[in-house]
Amino acid sequence: MHARHIFLSAIAALVGGVLACVAASAIAAPDKIDPAADAKAFQKYFTDKFPQVKFEDFVNGPYSMNEDMRKQWEEKEQFPPYEFSLEAGKEVFATPFGNGKTYADCFPNGGLGIRQNYPYFDEKEGKVVTLELALNRCREANGEAPYSYVDDEMASLTAYMAFTSRGKPFDIKIPNDPRALQAYENGKRYFYTRRGQLNFSCATCHVQSPGERIRAEVLAPALGILNAMPIYRSEWSGMGTISRRLVTCNSQTRAVPLEPQSDEYRDLEYFLSYVSNGLPISGPGARP
Amino acid sequence: MKKLVKNLVRNLGFAAVLLAVLLLAGAMPALAASEQDYEAAFAAAAAAEKQAAWLRNEWTPTEAQLAAAKKAAAAGDFAAAITAAKEAEALAKASVFQATSESERWKDMEIR
């Protein structure tokens, strides 16, 4: 009788242990990284939230949300404020470096009509490469000093390259490489993480509140938000790169911005671009 | 009478000097303590901010308060410097709390 009791107790302990292990592994199992499912859900969220907005129109940010602003913008587009930057970018793009080579030598298709493929995951480096980063690497490889990521020269170059890609849908690839998936996931985490004294995440403004006003501004939806970059902002009285936009967003939430082209910002751009796949490039853009 | 007045003036003068010496002696340790208090408060704030930096989550108001503390201390206003340093420490600790709590909570906001 005693032996039987011990045997039953041992069986019960074993079964309990196995169940505990199964439960623990279920709790500890990380969420599967599924960018395709994310993009589908992301796009559905916005199209459900704004059924009156055409899918392609999300790239126009606040103008897709506010009729008055749209009318002003359409008039402004007749003499767009980014035009001077576009011209400057075209000239700089064609001007040879000191060694005689040009930007065209660094990019596929001579650098024209390729904006929709950036950022991409460089499997050799194991990191995300943005267009701004690729441009500076091109400069450095040809003996030139890199441009500031937040100043006019970089904005002019990317404005020209975006212009040559207008209408082409974002086509960001995530290779079957765990590092690429992790970079995408890191970008997603950055996007949804609250930071700064105001306790805002990117999503607070651009997922929860697009179309709403924050002071005098109408917030843009996150869907398609990078398609119009770089942008001329009246608030800045000048052009702004993606780097400048991310840095100022962080500052506005009272967070100390990261250095431009830090891994976090590159991953964030990767995530935001990927979930906007299928939407046309519309840059350079103009915003209030 | 004249001698009495003379003695009185002399004694009053001595008392004044003694009082001044005593006041000065009393104030010195208090001043030194204030500077030490500031240094301790600033070190605590800087340590908390270092942790926030490690978590890649510093706040601009923390940086502003740290700068204000340094500026006040350089001007010899240790009371203001301590106040600013303590404010900086509180802000830095809040940013650390935010970063650690958001390490999982960000998923609550995710579109699925």
Short mmCIF file of C-alpha atoms in Angstrom, two decimals:
data_model
loop_
_atom_site.label_atom_id
_atom_site.label_comp_id
_atom_site.label_asym_id
_atom_site.label_seq_id
_atom_site.Cartn_x
_atom_site.Cartn_y
_atom_site.Cartn_z
CA MET A 1 0.00 0.00 0.00
CA HIS A 2 2.80 2.35 0.94
CA ALA A 3 4.77 1.52 -2.26
CA ARG A 4 1.67 2.14 -4.36
CA HIS A 5 1.19 5.54 -2.73
CA ILE A 6 4.80 6.50 -3.46
CA PHE A 7 4.43 5.32 -7.08
CA LEU A 8 1.23 7.38 -7.61
CA SER A 9 2.83 10.42 -6.03
CA ALA A 10 5.82 10.11 -8.35
CA ILE A 11 3.56 9.84 -11.40
CA ALA A 12 1.57 12.88 -10.27
CA ALA A 13 4.76 14.87 -9.74
CA LEU A 14 6.05 13.88 -13.18
CA VAL A 15 2.82 14.84 -14.94
CA GLY A 16 2.71 18.10 -12.99
CA GLY A 17 6.29 18.88 -13.96
CA VAL A 18 5.64 18.21 -17.63
CA LEU A 19 2.54 20.41 -17.58
CA ALA A 20 4.45 23.18 -15.83
CA CYS A 21 7.22 23.00 -18.44
CA VAL A 22 4.70 23.16 -21.29
CA ALA A 23 2.95 26.14 -19.70
CA ALA A 24 6.24 27.91 -19.03
CA SER A 25 7.46 27.43 -22.58
CA ALA A 26 4.16 28.74 -23.91
CA ILE A 27 4.51 31.88 -21.77
CA ALA A 28 8.17 32.39 -22.59
CA ALA A 29 7.83 31.71 -26.32
CA PRO A 30 8.55 34.92 -28.21
CA ASP A 31 5.91 36.21 -30.59
CA LYS A 32 6.60 35.03 -34.10
CA ILE A 33 7.95 37.81 -36.30
CA ASP A 34 5.59 37.99 -39.25
CA PRO A 35 6.11 41.19 -41.26
CA ALA A 36 3.59 40.25 -43.96
CA ALA A 37 0.82 39.77 -41.39
CA ASP A 38 1.85 43.01 -39.68
CA ALA A 39 1.69 44.99 -42.92
CA LYS A 40 -1.72 43.56 -43.73
CA ALA A 41 -3.08 44.46 -40.28
CA PHE A 42 -1.41 47.88 -40.38
CA GLN A 43 -2.94 48.82 -43.72
CA LYS A 44 -6.35 47.45 -42.71
CA TYR A 45 -6.32 49.56 -39.55
CA PHE A 46 -5.96 52.76 -41.55
CA THR A 47 -8.31 51.86 -44.37
CA ASP A 48 -10.96 50.86 -41.80
CA LYS A 49 -10.38 54.02 -39.76
CA PHE A 50 -10.55 56.29 -42.82
CA PRO A 51 -12.85 54.53 -45.31
CA GLN A 52 -13.28 57.77 -47.25
CA VAL A 53 -9.53 58.05 -48.00
CA LYS A 54 -8.30 56.27 -51.13
CA PHE A 55 -5.43 53.89 -50.44
CA GLU A 56 -2.92 55.82 -52.61
CA ASP A 57 -3.92 59.08 -50.92
CA PHE A 58 -2.45 58.11 -47.54
CA VAL A 59 0.94 59.24 -48.87
CA ASN A 60 -0.38 62.80 -48.80
CA GLY A 61 -0.44 62.82 -45.02
CA PRO A 62 -2.59 65.53 -43.44
CA TYR A 63 -3.98 66.55 -46.85
CA SER A 64 -5.75 63.21 -47.08
CA MET A 65 -7.45 63.97 -43.75
CA ASN A 66 -8.44 67.63 -44.04
CA GLU A 67 -10.28 69.16 -46.99
CA ASP A 68 -9.26 72.79 -46.30
CA MET A 69 -5.60 71.91 -46.04
CA ARG A 70 -5.84 69.85 -49.19
CA LYS A 71 -7.15 72.81 -51.21
CA GLN A 72 -4.32 75.02 -49.98
CA TRP A 73 -1.79 72.32 -50.77
CA GLU A 74 -3.11 71.77 -54.29
CA GLU A 75 -2.69 75.46 -55.00
CA LYS A 76 0.75 75.46 -53.48
CA GLU A 77 1.78 72.52 -55.66
CA GLN A 78 1.51 74.75 -58.73
CA PHE A 79 4.71 76.44 -57.53
CA PRO A 80 5.98 73.88 -55.03
CA PRO A 81 8.28 75.16 -52.29
CA TYR A 82 10.64 72.19 -52.72
CA GLU A 83 11.38 73.07 -56.34
CA PHE A 84 14.60 74.94 -55.58
CA SER A 85 15.83 71.92 -53.62
CA LEU A 86 14.92 69.59 -56.45
CA GLU A 87 16.95 71.65 -58.91
CA ALA A 88 19.90 71.80 -56.54
CA GLY A 89 19.73 68.04 -55.99
CA LYS A 90 19.67 67.34 -59.72
CA GLU A 91 22.76 69.47 -60.23
CA VAL A 92 24.68 67.96 -57.31
CA PHE A 93 23.72 64.44 -58.38
CA ALA A 94 25.23 64.99 -61.81
CA THR A 95 28.35 66.83 -60.63
CA PRO A 96 31.38 64.51 -60.62
CA PHE A 97 33.34 63.92 -57.41
CA GLY A 98 37.01 64.87 -57.27
CA ASN A 99 37.91 61.46 -58.73
CA GLY A 100 35.60 61.93 -61.70
CA LYS A 101 32.95 59.45 -60.59
CA THR A 102 29.37 60.41 -59.74
CA TYR A 103 26.55 59.22 -57.48
CA ALA A 104 25.22 57.24 -60.45
CA ASP A 105 28.24 54.94 -60.15
CA CYS A 106 27.21 53.91 -56.63
CA PHE A 107 23.62 52.87 -57.28
CA PRO A 108 21.68 50.42 -59.42
CA ASN A 109 20.10 51.97 -62.52
CA GLY A 110 22.36 54.98 -62.16
CA GLY A 111 20.48 56.00 -59.01
CA LEU A 112 17.31 56.94 -60.92
CA GLY A 113 13.91 55.49 -60.03
CA ILE A 114 15.19 53.45 -57.10
CA ARG A 115 13.86 55.29 -54.03
CA GLN A 116 11.12 52.69 -53.55
CA ASN A 117 13.74 50.03 -52.76
CA TYR A 118 15.24 51.89 -49.78
CA PRO A 119 15.91 51.05 -47.04
CA TYR A 120 17.14 47.54 -47.69
CA PHE A 121 18.76 44.93 -45.49
CA ASP A 122 22.42 44.41 -46.33
CA GLU A 123 23.07 40.74 -45.59
CA LYS A 124 26.83 41.24 -45.79
CA GLU A 125 26.82 43.96 -43.16
CA GLY A 126 23.88 42.48 -41.27
CA LYS A 127 22.20 45.87 -40.98
CA VAL A 128 19.63 48.13 -42.59
CA VAL A 129 20.93 50.60 -45.17
CA THR A 130 18.86 53.72 -45.82
CA LEU A 131 19.12 55.95 -48.88
CA GLU A 132 20.69 58.75 -46.83
CA LEU A 133 23.29 56.38 -45.46
CA ALA A 134 24.01 54.94 -48.92
CA LEU A 135 24.51 58.45 -50.30
CA ASN A 136 27.06 59.33 -47.64
CA ARG A 137 28.82 55.99 -48.09
CA CYS A 138 29.03 56.76 -51.78
CA ARG A 139 30.60 60.12 -51.00
CA GLU A 140 33.12 58.64 -48.60
CA ALA A 141 34.01 55.81 -50.99
CA ASN A 142 34.87 58.47 -53.55
CA GLY A 143 36.99 60.58 -51.25
CA GLU A 144 34.35 63.16 -50.32
CA ALA A 145 33.32 64.28 -46.84
CA PRO A 146 29.88 63.02 -45.77
CA TYR A 147 26.97 65.45 -45.64
CA SER A 148 25.09 66.20 -42.46
CA TYR A 149 22.03 63.99 -42.32
CA VAL A 150 19.81 66.86 -41.25
CA ASP A 151 20.92 69.63 -43.59
CA ASP A 152 19.88 70.90 -47.00
CA GLU A 153 22.45 69.10 -49.17
CA MET A 154 21.23 65.65 -48.15
CA ALA A 155 17.61 66.78 -48.50
CA SER A 156 18.30 68.06 -52.04
CA LEU A 157 19.88 64.80 -53.14
CA THR A 158 17.14 62.62 -51.72
CA ALA A 159 14.51 65.01 -53.13
CA TYR A 160 15.88 64.49 -56.62
CA MET A 161 16.14 60.72 -56.22
CA ALA A 162 12.58 60.54 -54.84
CA PHE A 163 11.31 62.68 -57.70
CA THR A 164 12.73 60.24 -60.24
CA SER A 165 10.82 57.47 -58.44
CA ARG A 166 7.44 59.17 -58.12
CA GLY A 167 4.51 56.83 -58.60
CA LYS A 168 6.59 53.69 -58.02
CA PRO A 169 5.19 51.63 -55.14
CA PHE A 170 7.33 51.00 -52.08
CA ASP A 171 8.90 47.59 -52.54
CA ILE A 172 10.83 46.88 -49.36
CA LYS A 173 12.15 43.36 -49.01
CA ILE A 174 12.83 41.46 -45.81
CA PRO A 175 15.15 38.57 -46.67
CA ASN A 176 14.82 35.23 -44.95
CA ASP A 177 17.57 36.13 -42.52
CA PRO A 178 16.98 36.20 -38.75
CA ARG A 179 19.00 39.43 -38.52
CA ALA A 180 16.71 41.12 -41.04
CA LEU A 181 13.63 39.95 -39.16
CA GLN A 182 15.14 41.19 -35.92
CA ALA A 183 15.93 44.58 -37.47
CA TYR A 184 12.32 44.83 -38.62
CA GLU A 185 11.09 43.82 -35.16
CA ASN A 186 13.40 46.36 -33.50
CA GLY A 187 11.98 49.06 -35.74
CA LYS A 188 8.46 48.02 -34.84
CA ARG A 189 9.30 48.10 -31.13
CA TYR A 190 10.81 51.57 -31.48
CA PHE A 191 7.67 52.77 -33.26
CA TYR A 192 5.33 51.64 -30.50
CA THR A 193 7.53 52.43 -27.49
CA ARG A 194 6.65 55.46 -25.41
CA ARG A 195 9.51 57.84 -24.70
CA GLY A 196 10.28 61.34 -23.57
CA GLN A 197 8.79 63.25 -20.67
CA LEU A 198 5.50 63.54 -22.60
CA ASN A 199 5.31 59.73 -22.70
CA PHE A 200 4.53 59.61 -26.43
CA SER A 201 5.35 56.87 -28.88
CA CYS A 202 5.40 57.43 -32.65
CA ALA A 203 2.08 55.56 -32.64
CA THR A 204 0.49 57.96 -30.15
CA CYS A 205 0.36 60.63 -32.84
CA HIS A 206 0.45 58.68 -36.08
CA VAL A 207 -1.72 55.65 -35.24
CA GLN A 208 -4.04 56.79 -32.49
CA SER A 209 -4.54 60.38 -33.61
CA PRO A 210 -4.05 60.95 -37.36
CA GLY A 211 -6.42 63.63 -38.62
CA GLU A 212 -6.58 65.17 -35.14
CA ARG A 213 -4.98 68.48 -34.37
CA ILE A 214 -1.99 68.88 -32.13
CA ARG A 215 -1.94 72.61 -31.62
CA ALA A 216 -2.20 74.03 -35.16
CA GLU A 217 -1.03 70.92 -36.96
CA VAL A 218 -3.09 68.07 -38.37
CA LEU A 219 -1.35 64.78 -37.62
CA ALA A 220 -0.41 62.53 -40.53
CA PRO A 221 -1.20 58.81 -40.60
CA ALA A 222 1.77 56.48 -40.17
CA LEU A 223 0.70 54.63 -43.28
CA GLY A 224 2.60 56.20 -46.17
CA ILE A 225 4.33 58.74 -43.94
CA LEU A 226 7.77 58.16 -45.49
CA ASN A 227 6.57 58.04 -49.09
CA ALA A 228 6.60 61.84 -49.32
CA MET A 229 10.06 62.30 -47.83
CA PRO A 230 12.03 64.48 -47.96
CA ILE A 231 9.65 67.34 -47.28
CA TYR A 232 9.62 71.09 -47.36
CA ARG A 233 8.14 72.24 -44.08
CA SER A 234 6.83 75.76 -43.71
CA GLU A 235 7.51 75.41 -39.98
CA TRP A 236 11.20 74.85 -40.76
CA SER A 237 11.29 77.31 -43.66
CA GLY A 238 13.26 74.67 -45.48
CA MET A 239 13.72 71.07 -46.47
CA GLY A 240 13.94 68.17 -44.08
CA THR A 241 15.32 64.67 -44.48
CA ILE A 242 13.90 61.57 -42.82
CA SER A 243 16.69 61.88 -40.25
CA ARG A 244 15.65 65.44 -39.44
CA ARG A 245 12.03 64.38 -39.10
CA LEU A 246 12.85 61.58 -36.64
CA VAL A 247 15.18 63.75 -34.57
CA THR A 248 12.60 66.54 -34.26
CA CYS A 249 9.81 64.06 -33.44
CA ASN A 250 11.89 62.78 -30.53
CA SER A 251 12.70 66.31 -29.34
CA GLN A 252 9.04 67.28 -29.43
CA THR A 253 8.23 64.50 -26.97
CA ARG A 254 11.08 65.80 -24.77
CA ALA A 255 13.28 62.81 -25.46
CA VAL A 256 16.95 63.29 -26.23
CA PRO A 257 17.17 62.36 -29.92
CA LEU A 258 19.48 59.58 -31.01
CA GLU A 259 22.28 60.27 -33.45
CA PRO A 260 21.00 60.36 -37.06
CA GLN A 261 21.33 56.99 -38.79
CA SER A 262 21.69 55.16 -35.49
CA ASP A 263 20.62 51.51 -35.67
CA GLU A 264 17.30 52.37 -34.03
CA TYR A 265 16.38 55.02 -36.60
CA ARG A 266 17.49 52.80 -39.49
CA ASP A 267 15.36 49.93 -38.17
CA LEU A 268 12.42 52.27 -37.62
CA GLU A 269 12.64 53.43 -41.23
CA TYR A 270 12.78 49.79 -42.33
CA PHE A 271 9.60 48.95 -40.41
CA LEU A 272 7.67 52.05 -41.50
CA SER A 273 8.65 51.61 -45.14
CA TYR A 274 7.82 47.91 -45.18
CA VAL A 275 4.31 48.37 -43.79
CA SER A 276 3.72 50.99 -46.50
CA ASN A 277 4.65 48.59 -49.29
CA GLY A 278 2.40 49.10 -52.30
CA LEU A 279 1.92 52.82 -51.70
CA PRO A 280 3.53 55.09 -54.32
CA ILE A 281 6.55 57.29 -53.72
CA SER A 282 5.32 60.91 -53.73
CA GLY A 283 8.40 62.76 -52.53
CA PRO A 284 9.55 65.37 -52.32
CA GLY A 285 6.56 66.64 -50.41
CA ALA A 286 5.42 69.85 -48.76
CA ARG A 287 3.91 70.11 -45.31
CA PRO A 288 2.78 73.06 -43.13
CA MET B 1 32.65 109.20 33.64
CA LYS B 2 34.95 109.64 30.69
CA LYS B 3 36.77 106.46 31.68
CA LEU B 4 33.48 104.60 31.96
CA VAL B 5 32.43 105.58 28.41
CA LYS B 6 35.86 104.65 27.12
CA ASN B 7 35.61 101.19 28.71
CA LEU B 8 32.10 100.72 27.37
CA VAL B 9 33.17 101.54 23.79
CA ARG B 10 36.16 99.23 24.12
CA ASN B 11 33.98 96.40 25.46
CA LEU B 12 31.35 96.91 22.77
CA GLY B 13 34.04 96.82 20.10
CA PHE B 14 35.43 93.61 21.53
CA ALA B 15 31.94 92.11 21.64
CA ALA B 16 31.33 93.07 18.01
CA VAL B 17 34.59 91.49 16.88
CA LEU B 18 33.82 88.37 18.93
CA LEU B 19 30.35 88.17 17.42
CA ALA B 20 31.70 88.50 13.90
CA VAL B 21 34.28 85.78 14.52
CA LEU B 22 31.63 83.48 15.96
CA LEU B 23 29.26 84.12 13.06
CA LEU B 24 31.98 83.45 10.53
CA ALA B 25 33.06 80.30 12.31
CA GLY B 26 29.46 79.11 12.35
CA ALA B 27 28.90 79.86 8.70
CA MET B 28 31.98 78.07 7.33
CA PRO B 29 30.90 74.51 8.09
CA ALA B 30 27.42 75.32 6.78
CA LEU B 31 28.85 76.53 3.46
CA ALA B 32 31.11 73.51 3.14
CA ALA B 33 28.18 71.20 3.86
CA SER B 34 26.11 72.82 1.13
CA GLU B 35 28.78 72.23 -1.47
CA GLN B 36 29.17 68.65 -0.35
CA ASP B 37 25.41 68.19 -0.45
CA TYR B 38 25.38 69.54 -4.00
CA GLU B 39 28.15 67.20 -5.07
CA ALA B 40 26.27 64.23 -3.62
CA ALA B 41 22.99 65.32 -5.20
CA PHE B 42 24.65 65.86 -8.57
CA ALA B 43 26.44 62.50 -8.44
CA ALA B 44 23.13 60.74 -7.74
CA ALA B 45 21.45 62.54 -10.62
CA ALA B 46 24.33 61.83 -12.99
CA ALA B 47 24.27 58.13 -12.06
CA ALA B 48 20.54 57.89 -12.78
CA GLU B 49 20.98 59.72 -16.08
CA LYS B 50 23.80 57.36 -17.02
CA GLN B 51 21.42 54.47 -16.55
CA ALA B 52 18.86 56.25 -18.74
CA ALA B 53 21.53 56.75 -21.41
CA TRP B 54 22.38 53.05 -21.28
CA LEU B 55 18.70 52.35 -21.92
CA ARG B 56 18.77 54.90 -24.79
CA ASN B 57 16.04 56.90 -23.11
CA GLU B 58 17.31 60.22 -21.83
CA TRP B 59 14.90 63.13 -21.49
CA THR B 60 15.67 66.70 -22.49
CA PRO B 61 14.32 68.18 -19.21
CA THR B 62 16.78 66.00 -17.28
CA GLU B 63 19.65 67.39 -19.30
CA ALA B 64 18.34 70.92 -18.73
CA GLN B 65 18.17 70.40 -14.95
CA LEU B 66 21.69 68.94 -14.86
CA ALA B 67 22.97 71.96 -16.75
CA ALA B 68 21.06 74.30 -14.41
CA ALA B 69 22.57 72.55 -11.40
CA LYS B 70 26.10 72.98 -12.75
CA LYS B 71 25.47 76.63 -13.58
CA ALA B 72 24.05 77.41 -10.12
CA ALA B 73 26.93 75.62 -8.42
CA ALA B 74 29.46 77.55 -10.50
CA ALA B 75 27.79 80.75 -9.32
CA GLY B 76 28.03 79.58 -5.72
CA ASP B 77 24.28 79.16 -5.30
CA PHE B 78 24.37 75.66 -3.84
CA ALA B 79 20.78 75.72 -2.62
CA ALA B 80 19.53 76.24 -6.19
CA ALA B 81 22.08 73.73 -7.48
CA ILE B 82 20.84 71.06 -5.08
CA THR B 83 17.22 71.72 -6.03
CA ALA B 84 18.05 71.35 -9.73
CA ALA B 85 20.14 68.23 -9.16
CA LYS B 86 17.34 66.58 -7.18
CA GLU B 87 14.88 67.46 -9.92
CA ALA B 88 17.26 65.96 -12.48
CA GLU B 89 17.56 62.76 -10.46
CA ALA B 90 13.77 62.42 -10.21
CA LEU B 91 13.39 62.96 -13.96
CA ALA B 92 16.18 60.51 -14.79
CA LYS B 93 14.63 57.87 -12.55
CA ALA B 94 11.27 58.42 -14.26
CA SER B 95 12.89 57.93 -17.67
CA VAL B 96 14.52 54.70 -16.46
CA PHE B 97 11.15 53.49 -15.17
CA GLN B 98 9.57 54.39 -18.52
CA ALA B 99 12.20 52.48 -20.48
CA THR B 100 11.97 49.36 -18.34
CA SER B 101 8.18 49.28 -18.19
CA GLU B 102 7.94 49.90 -21.95
CA SER B 103 10.19 46.94 -22.70
CA GLU B 104 7.02 44.82 -22.80
CA ARG B 105 4.18 47.32 -22.63
CA TRP B 106 4.80 48.62 -26.15
CA LYS B 107 3.01 45.52 -27.40
CA ASP B 108 -0.25 46.84 -25.94
CA MET B 109 -0.28 49.53 -28.59
CA GLU B 110 0.64 47.30 -31.51
CA ILE B 111 -1.77 46.95 -34.42
CA ARG B 112 -2.46 43.24 -34.85
#
